[in-house]
mmCIF file with all atom_site columns, C-alpha atoms in Angstrom:
data_model
loop_
_atom_site.group_PDB
_atom_site.id
_atom_site.type_symbol
_atom_site.label_atom_id
_atom_site.label_alt_id
_atom_site.label_comp_id
_atom_site.label_asym_id
_atom_site.label_entity_id
_atom_site.label_seq_id
_atom_site.pdbx_PDB_ins_code
_atom_site.Cartn_x
_atom_site.Cartn_y
_atom_site.Cartn_z
_atom_site.occupancy
_atom_site.B_iso_or_equiv
_atom_site.pdbx_formal_charge
_atom_site.auth_seq_id
_atom_site.auth_comp_id
_atom_site.auth_asym_id
_atom_site.auth_atom_id
_atom_site.pdbx_PDB_model_num
ATOM 1   C CA . ALA N 1 1   ? -30.085 -10.181 0.350  1.00 48.00 ? 1097 ALA N CA 1
ATOM 2   C CA . ASN N 1 2   ? -30.020 -13.453 2.299  1.00 47.00 ? 1098 ASN N CA 1
ATOM 3   C CA . ILE N 1 3   ? -29.033 -15.436 -0.786 1.00 46.00 ? 1099 ILE N CA 1
ATOM 4   C CA . ALA N 1 4   ? -25.958 -13.235 -1.299 1.00 44.00 ? 1100 ALA N CA 1
ATOM 5   C CA . MET N 1 5   ? -24.896 -13.824 2.323  1.00 42.00 ? 1101 MET N CA 1
ATOM 6   C CA . VAL N 1 6   ? -25.179 -17.598 1.881  1.00 40.00 ? 1102 VAL N CA 1
ATOM 7   C CA . ASP N 1 7   ? -22.934 -17.422 -1.195 1.00 43.00 ? 1103 ASP N CA 1
ATOM 8   C CA . ILE N 1 8   ? -20.251 -15.510 0.716  1.00 40.00 ? 1104 ILE N CA 1
ATOM 9   C CA . LEU N 1 9   ? -20.232 -17.666 3.861  1.00 39.00 ? 1105 LEU N CA 1
ATOM 10  C CA . PRO N 1 10  ? -18.771 -20.883 2.379  1.00 45.00 ? 1106 PRO N CA 1
ATOM 11  C CA . GLU N 1 11  ? -15.815 -18.894 1.009  1.00 46.00 ? 1107 GLU N CA 1
ATOM 12  C CA . VAL N 1 12  ? -15.065 -17.349 4.407  1.00 48.00 ? 1108 VAL N CA 1
ATOM 13  C CA . GLU N 1 13  ? -15.569 -20.701 6.111  1.00 57.00 ? 1109 GLU N CA 1
ATOM 14  C CA . SER N 1 14  ? -13.141 -22.424 3.720  1.00 68.00 ? 1110 SER N CA 1
ATOM 15  C CA . SER N 1 15  ? -10.295 -20.069 4.683  1.00 73.00 ? 1111 SER N CA 1
ATOM 16  C CA . LYS N 1 16  ? -10.820 -20.805 8.382  1.00 80.00 ? 1112 LYS N CA 1
ATOM 17  C CA . ASN N 1 17  ? -8.200  -23.589 8.450  1.00 84.00 ? 1113 ASN N CA 1
ATOM 18  C CA . TRP N 1 18  ? -5.683  -21.827 6.210  1.00 93.00 ? 1114 TRP N CA 1
ATOM 19  C CA . LYS N 1 19  ? -2.294  -20.709 7.531  1.00 94.00 ? 1115 LYS N CA 1
ATOM 20  C CA . CYS N 1 20  ? -2.001  -17.093 8.622  1.00 95.00 ? 1116 CYS N CA 1
ATOM 21  C CA . ILE N 1 21  ? 1.028   -14.919 7.796  1.00 95.00 ? 1117 ILE N CA 1
ATOM 22  C CA . TYR N 1 22  ? 1.481   -11.538 9.487  1.00 94.00 ? 1118 TYR N CA 1
ATOM 23  C CA . PRO N 1 23  ? 4.233   -9.249  8.136  1.00 93.00 ? 1119 PRO N CA 1
ATOM 24  C CA . ALA N 1 24  ? 5.741   -9.148  11.658 1.00 92.00 ? 1120 ALA N CA 1
ATOM 25  C CA . TYR N 1 25  ? 6.638   -12.856 11.283 1.00 95.00 ? 1121 TYR N CA 1
ATOM 26  C CA . ILE N 1 26  ? 9.296   -11.978 8.689  1.00 96.00 ? 1122 ILE N CA 1
ATOM 27  C CA . ASN N 1 27  ? 10.288  -8.472  9.848  1.00 94.00 ? 1123 ASN N CA 1
ATOM 28  C CA . SER N 1 28  ? 14.026  -8.179  10.589 1.00 95.00 ? 1124 SER N CA 1
ATOM 29  C CA . ASN N 1 29  ? 13.371  -5.191  12.876 1.00 92.00 ? 1125 ASN N CA 1
ATOM 30  C CA . LYS N 1 30  ? 11.313  -7.347  15.247 1.00 91.00 ? 1126 LYS N CA 1
ATOM 31  C CA . THR N 1 31  ? 12.712  -9.531  18.012 1.00 92.00 ? 1127 THR N CA 1
ATOM 32  C CA . LEU N 1 32  ? 11.509  -13.079 18.595 1.00 92.00 ? 1128 LEU N CA 1
ATOM 33  C CA . GLU N 1 33  ? 9.560   -11.773 21.592 1.00 91.00 ? 1129 GLU N CA 1
ATOM 34  C CA . ARG N 1 34  ? 7.899   -9.144  19.396 1.00 88.00 ? 1130 ARG N CA 1
ATOM 35  C CA . GLY N 1 35  ? 6.765   -11.749 16.866 1.00 90.00 ? 1131 GLY N CA 1
ATOM 36  C CA . ARG N 1 36  ? 9.506   -12.571 14.354 1.00 93.00 ? 1132 ARG N CA 1
ATOM 37  C CA . ARG N 1 37  ? 9.354   -16.269 13.504 1.00 95.00 ? 1133 ARG N CA 1
ATOM 38  C CA . ILE N 1 38  ? 12.341  -16.782 11.209 1.00 96.00 ? 1134 ILE N CA 1
ATOM 39  C CA . PRO N 1 39  ? 16.072  -16.104 11.757 1.00 96.00 ? 1135 PRO N CA 1
ATOM 40  C CA . LYS N 1 40  ? 16.982  -12.405 11.553 1.00 96.00 ? 1136 LYS N CA 1
ATOM 41  C CA . GLU N 1 41  ? 19.474  -12.951 8.716  1.00 96.00 ? 1137 GLU N CA 1
ATOM 42  C CA . LEU N 1 42  ? 16.683  -14.443 6.569  1.00 96.00 ? 1138 LEU N CA 1
ATOM 43  C CA . ALA N 1 43  ? 14.101  -11.790 7.468  1.00 97.00 ? 1139 ALA N CA 1
ATOM 44  C CA . VAL N 1 44  ? 13.321  -8.616  5.507  1.00 96.00 ? 1140 VAL N CA 1
ATOM 45  C CA . GLU N 1 45  ? 13.096  -5.034  6.756  1.00 94.00 ? 1141 GLU N CA 1
ATOM 46  C CA . ASN N 1 46  ? 9.545   -3.749  7.347  1.00 91.00 ? 1142 ASN N CA 1
ATOM 47  C CA . PRO N 1 47  ? 7.525   -5.941  4.963  1.00 93.00 ? 1143 PRO N CA 1
ATOM 48  C CA . THR N 1 48  ? 3.942   -4.891  4.206  1.00 91.00 ? 1144 THR N CA 1
ATOM 49  C CA . CYS N 1 49  ? 0.877   -7.063  3.927  1.00 92.00 ? 1145 CYS N CA 1
ATOM 50  C CA . GLN N 1 50  ? 0.611   -6.169  0.223  1.00 93.00 ? 1146 GLN N CA 1
ATOM 51  C CA . GLU N 1 51  ? 4.185   -7.358  -0.427 1.00 94.00 ? 1147 GLU N CA 1
ATOM 52  C CA . VAL N 1 52  ? 3.487   -10.670 1.331  1.00 95.00 ? 1148 VAL N CA 1
ATOM 53  C CA . CYS N 1 53  ? 0.317   -11.030 -0.732 1.00 94.00 ? 1149 CYS N CA 1
ATOM 54  C CA . ASP N 1 54  ? 2.167   -10.292 -4.014 1.00 94.00 ? 1150 ASP N CA 1
ATOM 55  C CA . VAL N 1 55  ? 4.749   -13.024 -3.369 1.00 95.00 ? 1151 VAL N CA 1
ATOM 56  C CA . ILE N 1 56  ? 2.097   -15.592 -2.409 1.00 95.00 ? 1152 ILE N CA 1
ATOM 57  C CA . LYS N 1 57  ? 0.082   -14.677 -5.504 1.00 94.00 ? 1153 LYS N CA 1
ATOM 58  C CA . SER N 1 58  ? 3.160   -15.409 -7.656 1.00 94.00 ? 1154 SER N CA 1
ATOM 59  C CA . LEU N 1 59  ? 3.266   -18.936 -6.180 1.00 94.00 ? 1155 LEU N CA 1
ATOM 60  C CA . GLY N 1 60  ? -0.256  -19.598 -7.413 1.00 93.00 ? 1156 GLY N CA 1
ATOM 61  C CA . LEU N 1 61  ? -1.548  -20.602 -3.973 1.00 94.00 ? 1157 LEU N CA 1
ATOM 62  C CA . GLU N 1 62  ? -5.087  -19.815 -2.842 1.00 93.00 ? 1158 GLU N CA 1
ATOM 63  C CA . HIS N 1 63  ? -4.893  -16.853 -0.475 1.00 94.00 ? 1159 HIS N CA 1
ATOM 64  C CA . GLU N 1 64  ? -6.944  -14.125 1.115  1.00 94.00 ? 1160 GLU N CA 1
ATOM 65  C CA . MET N 1 65  ? -5.597  -10.746 2.203  1.00 93.00 ? 1161 MET N CA 1
ATOM 66  C CA . GLN N 1 66  ? -7.276  -9.351  5.311  1.00 92.00 ? 1162 GLN N CA 1
ATOM 67  C CA . ALA N 1 67  ? -6.087  -5.744  5.350  1.00 87.00 ? 1163 ALA N CA 1
ATOM 68  C CA . ASN N 1 68  ? -7.768  -4.641  8.587  1.00 87.00 ? 1164 ASN N CA 1
ATOM 69  C CA . LYS N 1 69  ? -6.514  -7.445  10.838 1.00 87.00 ? 1165 LYS N CA 1
ATOM 70  C CA . HIS N 1 70  ? -3.861  -6.572  13.388 1.00 85.00 ? 1166 HIS N CA 1
ATOM 71  C CA . TYR N 1 71  ? -1.124  -8.714  14.940 1.00 86.00 ? 1167 TYR N CA 1
ATOM 72  C CA . THR N 1 72  ? -1.597  -8.898  18.706 1.00 81.00 ? 1168 THR N CA 1
ATOM 73  C CA . ARG N 1 73  ? 2.101   -8.383  19.573 1.00 80.00 ? 1169 ARG N CA 1
ATOM 74  C CA . GLU N 1 74  ? 2.265   -5.187  17.516 1.00 75.00 ? 1170 GLU N CA 1
ATOM 75  C CA . ALA N 1 75  ? 2.779   -2.396  20.053 1.00 68.00 ? 1171 ALA N CA 1
ATOM 76  C CA . ASP N 1 76  ? 2.276   0.565   17.733 1.00 68.00 ? 1172 ASP N CA 1
ATOM 77  C CA . ARG N 1 77  ? -0.657  0.378   15.379 1.00 63.00 ? 1173 ARG N CA 1
ATOM 78  C CA . GLU N 1 78  ? 0.871   1.997   12.333 1.00 65.00 ? 1174 GLU N CA 1
ATOM 79  C CA . ARG N 1 79  ? -1.094  1.821   9.085  1.00 61.00 ? 1175 ARG N CA 1
ATOM 80  C CA . TRP N 1 80  ? 1.681   0.023   7.161  1.00 60.00 ? 1176 TRP N CA 1
ATOM 81  C CA . GLN N 1 81  ? 1.785   -2.736  9.797  1.00 71.00 ? 1177 GLN N CA 1
ATOM 82  C CA . LEU N 1 82  ? -1.881  -3.657  9.439  1.00 83.00 ? 1178 LEU N CA 1
ATOM 83  C CA . GLY N 1 83  ? -3.039  -6.795  7.688  1.00 90.00 ? 1179 GLY N CA 1
ATOM 84  C CA . ARG N 1 84  ? -2.444  -10.475 7.349  1.00 93.00 ? 1180 ARG N CA 1
ATOM 85  C CA . VAL N 1 85  ? -2.597  -13.021 4.556  1.00 94.00 ? 1181 VAL N CA 1
ATOM 86  C CA . LYS N 1 86  ? -4.314  -16.376 4.930  1.00 95.00 ? 1182 LYS N CA 1
ATOM 87  C CA . VAL N 1 87  ? -2.922  -19.101 2.669  1.00 95.00 ? 1183 VAL N CA 1
ATOM 88  C CA . GLN N 1 88  ? -4.111  -22.582 1.766  1.00 94.00 ? 1184 GLN N CA 1
ATOM 89  C CA . LEU N 1 89  ? -1.014  -24.802 1.895  1.00 94.00 ? 1185 LEU N CA 1
ATOM 90  C CA . VAL N 1 90  ? -2.737  -28.213 1.956  1.00 91.00 ? 1186 VAL N CA 1
ATOM 91  C CA . ASP N 1 91  ? -5.957  -29.584 0.513  1.00 89.00 ? 1187 ASP N CA 1
ATOM 92  C CA . GLU N 1 92  ? -8.763  -31.169 2.521  1.00 87.00 ? 1188 GLU N CA 1
ATOM 93  C CA . ALA N 1 93  ? -6.907  -34.504 2.557  1.00 88.00 ? 1189 ALA N CA 1
ATOM 94  C CA . GLY N 1 94  ? -3.749  -32.863 3.944  1.00 87.00 ? 1190 GLY N CA 1
ATOM 95  C CA . ALA N 1 95  ? -1.696  -33.133 0.753  1.00 91.00 ? 1191 ALA N CA 1
ATOM 96  C CA . PRO N 1 96  ? 0.538   -30.106 -0.048 1.00 91.00 ? 1192 PRO N CA 1
ATOM 97  C CA . LEU N 1 97  ? -0.754  -27.860 -2.855 1.00 92.00 ? 1193 LEU N CA 1
ATOM 98  C CA . HIS N 1 98  ? 2.746   -26.664 -3.849 1.00 92.00 ? 1194 HIS N CA 1
ATOM 99  C CA . GLU N 1 99  ? 5.619   -28.947 -4.835 1.00 92.00 ? 1195 GLU N CA 1
ATOM 100 C CA . THR N 1 100 ? 8.360   -27.157 -2.845 1.00 93.00 ? 1196 THR N CA 1
ATOM 101 C CA . ILE N 1 101 ? 6.521   -25.264 -0.098 1.00 93.00 ? 1197 ILE N CA 1
ATOM 102 C CA . THR N 1 102 ? 4.809   -27.742 2.196  1.00 92.00 ? 1198 THR N CA 1
ATOM 103 C CA . ASN N 1 103 ? 4.584   -25.904 5.530  1.00 94.00 ? 1199 ASN N CA 1
ATOM 104 C CA . LYS N 1 104 ? 4.243   -22.434 7.040  1.00 95.00 ? 1200 LYS N CA 1
ATOM 105 C CA . ASN N 1 105 ? 7.938   -22.098 7.950  1.00 96.00 ? 1201 ASN N CA 1
ATOM 106 C CA . GLU N 1 106 ? 9.045   -22.805 4.363  1.00 96.00 ? 1202 GLU N CA 1
ATOM 107 C CA . LEU N 1 107 ? 6.481   -20.284 3.114  1.00 96.00 ? 1203 LEU N CA 1
ATOM 108 C CA . MET N 1 108 ? 7.689   -17.549 5.500  1.00 97.00 ? 1204 MET N CA 1
ATOM 109 C CA . ARG N 1 109 ? 11.322  -18.108 4.459  1.00 96.00 ? 1205 ARG N CA 1
ATOM 110 C CA . TYR N 1 110 ? 10.388  -18.020 0.757  1.00 96.00 ? 1206 TYR N CA 1
ATOM 111 C CA . VAL N 1 111 ? 8.314   -14.837 1.130  1.00 96.00 ? 1207 VAL N CA 1
ATOM 112 C CA . ALA N 1 112 ? 11.138  -13.124 3.058  1.00 96.00 ? 1208 ALA N CA 1
ATOM 113 C CA . ALA N 1 113 ? 13.632  -14.094 0.333  1.00 96.00 ? 1209 ALA N CA 1
ATOM 114 C CA . MET N 1 114 ? 11.407  -12.830 -2.495 1.00 95.00 ? 1210 MET N CA 1
ATOM 115 C CA . ILE N 1 115 ? 10.193  -9.479  -1.090 1.00 94.00 ? 1211 ILE N CA 1
ATOM 116 C CA . PRO N 1 116 ? 13.530  -7.674  -1.763 1.00 93.00 ? 1212 PRO N CA 1
ATOM 117 C CA . LYS N 1 117 ? 13.243  -8.793  -5.416 1.00 92.00 ? 1213 LYS N CA 1
ATOM 118 C CA . LEU N 1 118 ? 9.803   -7.198  -5.902 1.00 90.00 ? 1214 LEU N CA 1
ATOM 119 C CA . LYS N 1 119 ? 9.612   -4.318  -8.373 1.00 85.00 ? 1215 LYS N CA 1
ATOM 120 C CA . SER N 1 120 ? 8.047   -2.088  -5.721 1.00 83.00 ? 1216 SER N CA 1
ATOM 121 C CA . ARG N 1 121 ? 11.034  -2.715  -3.418 1.00 81.00 ? 1217 ARG N CA 1
ATOM 122 C CA . SER N 1 122 ? 13.695  -2.194  -6.099 1.00 76.00 ? 1218 SER N CA 1
ATOM 123 C CA . ALA N 1 123 ? 12.006  1.031   -7.287 1.00 72.00 ? 1219 ALA N CA 1
ATOM 124 C CA . ALA N 1 124 ? 11.890  2.368   -3.727 1.00 68.00 ? 1220 ALA N CA 1
ATOM 125 C CA . ALA N 1 125 ? 15.541  1.459   -3.142 1.00 64.00 ? 1221 ALA N CA 1
ATOM 126 C CA . SER N 1 126 ? 16.717  3.205   -6.325 1.00 65.00 ? 1222 SER N CA 1
ATOM 127 C CA . GLN N 1 127 ? 14.672  6.282   -5.397 1.00 65.00 ? 1223 GLN N CA 1
ATOM 128 C CA . GLN N 1 128 ? 16.352  6.428   -1.978 1.00 64.00 ? 1224 GLN N CA 1
ATOM 129 C CA . GLN N 1 129 ? 19.797  6.104   -3.567 1.00 62.00 ? 1225 GLN N CA 1
ATOM 130 C CA . GLN N 1 130 ? 19.063  8.948   -5.983 1.00 62.00 ? 1226 GLN N CA 1
ATOM 131 C CA . SER N 1 131 ? 17.826  11.245  -3.238 1.00 59.00 ? 1227 SER N CA 1
ATOM 132 C CA . SER N 1 132 ? 20.808  10.514  -0.995 1.00 56.00 ? 1228 SER N CA 1
ATOM 133 C CA . SER N 1 133 ? 23.355  10.990  -3.802 1.00 53.00 ? 1229 SER N CA 1
ATOM 134 C CA . SER N 1 134 ? 21.764  14.264  -4.953 1.00 51.00 ? 1230 SER N CA 1
ATOM 135 C CA . GLY N 1 135 ? 22.093  15.581  -1.400 1.00 50.00 ? 1231 GLY N CA 1
ATOM 136 C CA . LYS N 1 136 ? 25.868  15.138  -1.492 1.00 50.00 ? 1232 LYS N CA 1
ATOM 137 C CA . ASN N 1 137 ? 26.340  17.494  -4.455 1.00 50.00 ? 1233 ASN N CA 1
ATOM 138 C CA . LYS N 1 138 ? 24.623  20.479  -2.874 1.00 50.00 ? 1234 LYS N CA 1
ATOM 139 C CA . LYS N 1 139 ? 26.834  23.329  -1.748 1.00 52.00 ? 1235 LYS N CA 1
ATOM 140 C CA . LYS N 1 140 ? 26.859  24.074  1.943  1.00 54.00 ? 1236 LYS N CA 1
ATOM 141 C CA . LYS N 1 141 ? 25.487  27.451  2.869  1.00 58.00 ? 1237 LYS N CA 1
ATOM 142 C CA . GLY N 1 142 ? 26.892  29.268  5.842  1.00 60.00 ? 1238 GLY N CA 1
ATOM 143 C CA . LYS N 1 143 ? 29.057  32.126  7.070  1.00 62.00 ? 1239 LYS N CA 1
ATOM 144 C CA . LYS N 1 144 ? 32.274  32.795  5.204  1.00 56.00 ? 1240 LYS N CA 1
#
């Protein structure tokens, strides 16, 4: 049992200096005081930790999703708001690991731009459009 713990520890220790991204950093519904870190016009509405993780995975960067972590400025502790993603942006020598994304701010802007293009987002948006348009065709019931 002790050997297994030793194998796990270096992995956890290596992510200690990685950059941390909470979904609140790129949430357009948050104010700067509540934790948004990029301009509102670049932010996305209610991103989830899984969506942030999916975009970072597509970049090919080393990352670790920590689903049970909670952002300290988050007033309500809703289930969809839980989580953070830790990302390795530079190697031990300080050299960027990605050719275009070299710092945390660039990463947050990229993630916010890509989340609306995710299949999960586009499927949810088309479902909402279908449900709202089907509601318009229903006949109104009432007194004649």
